[in-house]
Short mmCIF file of C-alpha atoms in Angstrom, two decimals:
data_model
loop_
_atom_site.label_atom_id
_atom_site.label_comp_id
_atom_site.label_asym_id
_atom_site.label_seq_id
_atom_site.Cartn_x
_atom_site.Cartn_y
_atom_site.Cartn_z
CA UNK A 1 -11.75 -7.07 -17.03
CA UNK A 2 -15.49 -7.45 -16.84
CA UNK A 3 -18.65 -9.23 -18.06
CA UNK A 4 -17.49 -12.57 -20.13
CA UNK A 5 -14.66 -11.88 -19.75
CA UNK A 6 -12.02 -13.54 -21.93
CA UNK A 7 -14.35 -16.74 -22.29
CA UNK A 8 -17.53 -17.60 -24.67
CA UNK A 9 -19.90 -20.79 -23.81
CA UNK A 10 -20.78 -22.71 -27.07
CA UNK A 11 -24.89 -22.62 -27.75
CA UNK A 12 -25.94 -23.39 -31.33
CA UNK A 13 -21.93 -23.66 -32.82
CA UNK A 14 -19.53 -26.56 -31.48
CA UNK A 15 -15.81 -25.73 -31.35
CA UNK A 16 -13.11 -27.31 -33.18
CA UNK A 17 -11.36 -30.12 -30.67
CA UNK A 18 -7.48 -28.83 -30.70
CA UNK A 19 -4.50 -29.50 -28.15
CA UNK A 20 -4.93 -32.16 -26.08
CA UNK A 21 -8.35 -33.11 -26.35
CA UNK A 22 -7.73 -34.19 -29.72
CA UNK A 23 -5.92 -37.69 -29.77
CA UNK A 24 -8.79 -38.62 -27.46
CA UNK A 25 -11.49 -37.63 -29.22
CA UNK A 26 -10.18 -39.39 -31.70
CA UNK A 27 -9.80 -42.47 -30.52
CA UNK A 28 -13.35 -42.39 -28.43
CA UNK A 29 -15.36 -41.60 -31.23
CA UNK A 30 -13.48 -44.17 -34.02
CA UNK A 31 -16.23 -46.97 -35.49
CA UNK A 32 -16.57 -49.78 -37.46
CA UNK A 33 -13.36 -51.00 -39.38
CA UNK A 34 -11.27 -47.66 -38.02
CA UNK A 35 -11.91 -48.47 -34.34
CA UNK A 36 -10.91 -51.92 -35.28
CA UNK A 37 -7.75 -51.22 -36.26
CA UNK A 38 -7.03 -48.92 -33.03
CA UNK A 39 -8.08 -51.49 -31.00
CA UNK A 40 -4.82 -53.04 -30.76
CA UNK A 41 -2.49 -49.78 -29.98
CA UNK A 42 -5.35 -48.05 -28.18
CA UNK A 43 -3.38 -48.65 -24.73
CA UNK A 44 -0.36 -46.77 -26.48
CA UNK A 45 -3.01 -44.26 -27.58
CA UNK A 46 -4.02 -43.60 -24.11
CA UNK A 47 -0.87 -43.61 -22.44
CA UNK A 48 0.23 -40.74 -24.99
CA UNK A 49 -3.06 -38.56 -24.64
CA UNK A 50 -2.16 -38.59 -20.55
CA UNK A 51 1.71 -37.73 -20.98
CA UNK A 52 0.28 -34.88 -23.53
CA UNK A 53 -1.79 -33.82 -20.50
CA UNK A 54 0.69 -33.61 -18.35
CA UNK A 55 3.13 -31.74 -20.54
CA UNK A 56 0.02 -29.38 -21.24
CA UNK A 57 0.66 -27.96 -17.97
CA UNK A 58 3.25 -26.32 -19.10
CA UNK A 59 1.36 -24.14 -21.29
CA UNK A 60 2.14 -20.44 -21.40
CA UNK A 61 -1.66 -20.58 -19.32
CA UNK A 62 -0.82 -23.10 -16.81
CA UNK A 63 2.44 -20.80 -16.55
CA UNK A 64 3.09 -20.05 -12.59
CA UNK A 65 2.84 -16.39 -12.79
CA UNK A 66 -0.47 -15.02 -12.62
CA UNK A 67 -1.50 -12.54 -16.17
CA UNK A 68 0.47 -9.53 -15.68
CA UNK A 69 -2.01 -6.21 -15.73
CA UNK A 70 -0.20 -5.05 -18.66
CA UNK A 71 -2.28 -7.71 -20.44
CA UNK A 72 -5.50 -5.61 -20.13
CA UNK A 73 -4.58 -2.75 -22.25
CA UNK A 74 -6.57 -1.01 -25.20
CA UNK A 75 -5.55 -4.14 -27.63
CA UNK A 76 -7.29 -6.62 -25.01
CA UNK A 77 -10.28 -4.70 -25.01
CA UNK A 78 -10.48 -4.23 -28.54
CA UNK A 79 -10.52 -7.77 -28.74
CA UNK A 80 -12.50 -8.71 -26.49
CA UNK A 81 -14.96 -6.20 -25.99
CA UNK A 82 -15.08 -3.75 -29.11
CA UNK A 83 -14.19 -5.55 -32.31
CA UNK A 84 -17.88 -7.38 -33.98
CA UNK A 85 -16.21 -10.27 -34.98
CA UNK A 86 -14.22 -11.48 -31.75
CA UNK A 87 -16.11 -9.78 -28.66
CA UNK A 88 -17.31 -12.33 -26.11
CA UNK A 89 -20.11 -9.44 -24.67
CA UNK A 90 -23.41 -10.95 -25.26
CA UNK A 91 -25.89 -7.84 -24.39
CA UNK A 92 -28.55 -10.39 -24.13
CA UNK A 93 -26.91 -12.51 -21.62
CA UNK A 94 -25.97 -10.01 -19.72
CA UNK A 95 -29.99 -8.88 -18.98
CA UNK A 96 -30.63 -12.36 -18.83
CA UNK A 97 -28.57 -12.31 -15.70
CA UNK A 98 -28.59 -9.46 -14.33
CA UNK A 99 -32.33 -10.27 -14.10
CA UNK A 100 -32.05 -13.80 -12.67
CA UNK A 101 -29.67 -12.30 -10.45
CA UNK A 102 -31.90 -9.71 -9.23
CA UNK A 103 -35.09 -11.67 -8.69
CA UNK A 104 -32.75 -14.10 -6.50
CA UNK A 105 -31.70 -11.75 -4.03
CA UNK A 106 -35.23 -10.40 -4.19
CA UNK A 107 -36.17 -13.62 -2.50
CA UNK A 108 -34.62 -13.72 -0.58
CA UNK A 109 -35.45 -10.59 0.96
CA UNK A 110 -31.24 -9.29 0.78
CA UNK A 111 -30.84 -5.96 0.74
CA UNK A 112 -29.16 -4.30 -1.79
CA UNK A 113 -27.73 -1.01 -1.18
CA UNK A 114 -23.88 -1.21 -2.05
CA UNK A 115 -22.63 -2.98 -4.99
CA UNK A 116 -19.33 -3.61 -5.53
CA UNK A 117 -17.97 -4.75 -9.48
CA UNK A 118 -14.80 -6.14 -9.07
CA UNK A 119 -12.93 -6.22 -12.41
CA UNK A 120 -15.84 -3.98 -14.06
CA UNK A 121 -14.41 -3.67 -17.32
CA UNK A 122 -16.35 -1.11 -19.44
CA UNK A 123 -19.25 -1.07 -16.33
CA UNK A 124 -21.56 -3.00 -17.88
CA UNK A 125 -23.06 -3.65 -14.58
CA UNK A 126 -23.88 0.09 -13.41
CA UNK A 127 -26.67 0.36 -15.61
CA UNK A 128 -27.92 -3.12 -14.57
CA UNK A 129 -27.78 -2.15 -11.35
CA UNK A 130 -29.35 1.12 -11.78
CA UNK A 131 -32.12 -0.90 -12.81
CA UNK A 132 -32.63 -3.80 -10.80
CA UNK A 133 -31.56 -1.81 -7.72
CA UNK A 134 -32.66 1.79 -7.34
CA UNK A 135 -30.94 3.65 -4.99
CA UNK A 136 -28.12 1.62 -4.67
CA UNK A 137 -24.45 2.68 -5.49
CA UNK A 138 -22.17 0.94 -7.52
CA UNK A 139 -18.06 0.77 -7.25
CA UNK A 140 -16.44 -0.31 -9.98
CA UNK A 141 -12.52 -1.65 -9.29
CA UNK A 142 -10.40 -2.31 -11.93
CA UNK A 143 -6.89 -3.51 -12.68
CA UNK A 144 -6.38 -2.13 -16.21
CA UNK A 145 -4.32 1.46 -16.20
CA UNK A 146 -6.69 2.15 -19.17
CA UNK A 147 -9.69 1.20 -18.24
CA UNK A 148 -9.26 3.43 -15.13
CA UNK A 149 -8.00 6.03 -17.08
CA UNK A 150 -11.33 6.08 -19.96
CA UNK A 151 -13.61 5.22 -17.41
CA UNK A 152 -12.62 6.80 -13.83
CA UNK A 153 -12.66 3.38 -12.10
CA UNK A 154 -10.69 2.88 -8.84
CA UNK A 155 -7.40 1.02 -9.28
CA UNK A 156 -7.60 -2.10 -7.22
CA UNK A 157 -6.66 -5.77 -7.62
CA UNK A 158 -8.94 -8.52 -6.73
CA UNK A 159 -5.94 -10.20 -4.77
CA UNK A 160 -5.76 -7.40 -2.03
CA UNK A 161 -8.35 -4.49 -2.60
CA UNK A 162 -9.98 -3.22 0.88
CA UNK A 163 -12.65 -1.55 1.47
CA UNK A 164 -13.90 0.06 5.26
CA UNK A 165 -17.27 -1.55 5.06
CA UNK A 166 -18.30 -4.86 3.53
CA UNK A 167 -20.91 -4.54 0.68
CA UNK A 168 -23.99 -6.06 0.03
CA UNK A 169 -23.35 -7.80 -3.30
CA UNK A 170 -19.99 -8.07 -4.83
CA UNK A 171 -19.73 -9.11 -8.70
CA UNK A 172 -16.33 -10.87 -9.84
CA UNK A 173 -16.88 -12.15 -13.25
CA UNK A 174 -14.37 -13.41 -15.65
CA UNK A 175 -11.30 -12.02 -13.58
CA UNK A 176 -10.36 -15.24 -11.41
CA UNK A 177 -9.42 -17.55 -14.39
CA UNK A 178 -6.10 -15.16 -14.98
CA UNK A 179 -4.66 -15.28 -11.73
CA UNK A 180 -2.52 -18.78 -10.97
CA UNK A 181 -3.95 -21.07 -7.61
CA UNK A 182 -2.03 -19.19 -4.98
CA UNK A 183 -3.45 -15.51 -5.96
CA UNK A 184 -6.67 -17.32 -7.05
CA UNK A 185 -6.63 -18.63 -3.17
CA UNK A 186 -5.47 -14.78 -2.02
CA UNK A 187 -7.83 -13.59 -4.17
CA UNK A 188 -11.54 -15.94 -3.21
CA UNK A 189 -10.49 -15.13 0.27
CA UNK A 190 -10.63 -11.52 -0.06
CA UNK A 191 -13.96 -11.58 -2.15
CA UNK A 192 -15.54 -13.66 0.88
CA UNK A 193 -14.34 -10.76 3.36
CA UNK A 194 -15.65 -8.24 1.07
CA UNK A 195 -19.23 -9.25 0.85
CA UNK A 196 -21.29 -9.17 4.02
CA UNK A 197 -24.72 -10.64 1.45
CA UNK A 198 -24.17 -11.77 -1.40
CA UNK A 199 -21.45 -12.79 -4.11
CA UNK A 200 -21.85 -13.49 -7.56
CA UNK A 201 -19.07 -15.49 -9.23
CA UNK A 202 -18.24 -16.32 -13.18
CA UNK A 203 -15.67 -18.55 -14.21
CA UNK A 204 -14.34 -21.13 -16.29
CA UNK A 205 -13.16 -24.14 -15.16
CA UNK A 206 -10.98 -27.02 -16.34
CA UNK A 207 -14.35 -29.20 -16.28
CA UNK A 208 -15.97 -26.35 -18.90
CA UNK A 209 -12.90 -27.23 -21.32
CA UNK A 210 -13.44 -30.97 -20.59
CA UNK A 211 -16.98 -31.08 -21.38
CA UNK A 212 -16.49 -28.91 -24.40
CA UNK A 213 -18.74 -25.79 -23.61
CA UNK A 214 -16.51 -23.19 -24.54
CA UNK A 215 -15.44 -22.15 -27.75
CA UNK A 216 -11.71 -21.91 -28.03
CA UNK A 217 -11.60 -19.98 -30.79
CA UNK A 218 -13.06 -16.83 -28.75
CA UNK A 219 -11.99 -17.37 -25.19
CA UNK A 220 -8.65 -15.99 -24.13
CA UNK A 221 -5.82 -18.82 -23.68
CA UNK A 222 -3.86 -16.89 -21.80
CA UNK A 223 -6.72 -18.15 -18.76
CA UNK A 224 -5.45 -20.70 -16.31
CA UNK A 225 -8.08 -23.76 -16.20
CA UNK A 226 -8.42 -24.59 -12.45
CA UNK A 227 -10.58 -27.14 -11.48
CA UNK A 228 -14.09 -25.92 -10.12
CA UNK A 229 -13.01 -27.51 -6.51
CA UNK A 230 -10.36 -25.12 -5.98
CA UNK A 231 -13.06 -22.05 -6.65
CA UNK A 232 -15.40 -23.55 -4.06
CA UNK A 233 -12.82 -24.52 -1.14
CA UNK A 234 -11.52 -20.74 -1.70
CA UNK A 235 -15.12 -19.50 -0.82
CA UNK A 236 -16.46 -22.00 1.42
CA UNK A 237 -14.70 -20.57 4.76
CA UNK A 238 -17.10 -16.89 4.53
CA UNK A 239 -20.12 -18.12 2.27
CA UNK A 240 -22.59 -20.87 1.08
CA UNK A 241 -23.04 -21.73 -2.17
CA UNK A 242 -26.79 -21.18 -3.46
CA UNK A 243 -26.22 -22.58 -7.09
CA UNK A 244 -25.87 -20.64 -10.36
CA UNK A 245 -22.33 -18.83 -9.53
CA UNK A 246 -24.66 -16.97 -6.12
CA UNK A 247 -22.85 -17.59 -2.79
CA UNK A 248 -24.24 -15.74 0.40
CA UNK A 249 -22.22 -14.79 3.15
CA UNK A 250 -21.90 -16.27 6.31
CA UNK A 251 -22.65 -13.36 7.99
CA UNK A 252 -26.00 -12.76 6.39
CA UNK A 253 -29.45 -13.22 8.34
CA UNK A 254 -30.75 -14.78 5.90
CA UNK A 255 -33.32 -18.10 6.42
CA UNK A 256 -32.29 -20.35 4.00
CA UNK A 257 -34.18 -24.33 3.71
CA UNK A 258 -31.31 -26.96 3.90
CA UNK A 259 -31.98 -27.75 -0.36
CA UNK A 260 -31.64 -23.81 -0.92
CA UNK A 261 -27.70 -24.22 -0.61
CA UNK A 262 -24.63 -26.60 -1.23
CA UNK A 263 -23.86 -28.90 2.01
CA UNK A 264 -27.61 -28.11 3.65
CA UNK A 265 -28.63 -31.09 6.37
#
């Protein structure tokens, strides 16, 4: 897995409504003599939309078994990675927040001396951290046989990889949307025992799809769309949210102002 994984915010292009969201789009944005005419069946029209919702949850992605590592073979990357015209990697973004994330930790006066890049994909990190953070090592774990195989990667899952020391930053992005809620659960526990600083977190949530920042089209519907609460409850036991996917670990010395972090008093 990696960077973007799997998923690709909309900027500048809107995606086409599809599935569900649909009949209620639809129906929300109908005017003049065509909202008229739904006013009358627009209880039916509601009713429908919901039991569509709730049969949506039957999706292959809402399926209960978490994506099988099979999934992440050469095709996948291909895809998602390699191939111009379908590749979610956004080289841009990527130094974009790298750099943000960087200059945060900076601040906060973290150090940074082990990294740890779970679900690196093609280790678009090591560089980044090369940069940002000189003389600090980077471990890249990954769940893909070949990825591990083209890249030398340790084999690891997110769900129940170990390591004898905590490290100072640990990067999960776009892995946790394929696992289902109880490995998703197994899995934000383990990434809150694994950092002893700081954590940086991407993924999509059910709200992204609701609010309609991500472009179907691209993003991988094979990912489960949990609701952003269940991320946060997972990681709220070992670390405190600081805002823009950055949690830092309970165990940190770290000062932090009540309005630097989610819940301050």
């Amino acid at each position: 897995m990696g960077m973007a994984e799997g998923a690709v915010v909309l900027g500048k292009r809107r995606g086409r409504a599809r599935e569900l969201a649909a009949p209620a789009i639809c129906f929300r944005q109908a005017t003049g003599a065509a909202s008229a005419a739904l006013q009358g069946v627009g209880r039916d029209c509601v009713m429908v939309g919901e039991r569509i919702r709730r049969l949506s949850l039957f999706h292959p992605r809402h399926r209960m078994q978490s994506v099988p590592a099979a999934t992440f073979d050469q095709a996948y990357y291909q895809r998602f990675y390699f191939n111009k015209k379908t590749r979610v990697v956004d080289a841009a973004h990527a130094e974009r927040l790298s750099a943000f994330l960087a200059a945060y930790l900076q601040y906060l006066r973290l150090p940074v001396r082990r990294v740890l890049d779970m679900g690196c994909g093609i280790g678009l990190w090591r560089e980044l951290i090369a940069r940002h953070f000189p003389g600090a090592s980077y471990h890249g774990v990954e769940i893909s046989d070949y990825l591990c195989q083209r890249y030398g990667w340790e084999h690891g899952s997110v769900i129940d990889y170990a390591a004898r020391t905590p490290f100072d930053l640990v990067i999960c992005q776009g892995v946790l949307p394929y696992l289902n809620p109880p490995d998703l659960r197994r899995a934000l526990a383990n990434l809150g025992r694994l950092s002893r600083g700081a954590l940086y977190i991407e993924a999509v949530s059910r709200e992204d799809y609701e609010r309609d920042v991500i472009d179907e089209e691209l993003t991988d519907a094979r990912q489960f769309r949990h609701r952003a609460a269940l991320y946060r409850r997972g990681l709220r036991e070992h670390m405190l949210e600081l805002g823009g996917g950055v949690w830092l670990s309970r165990q940190a010395e770290v000062p932090l102002f009540a309005l630097e972090y989610m819940g301050g008093s």
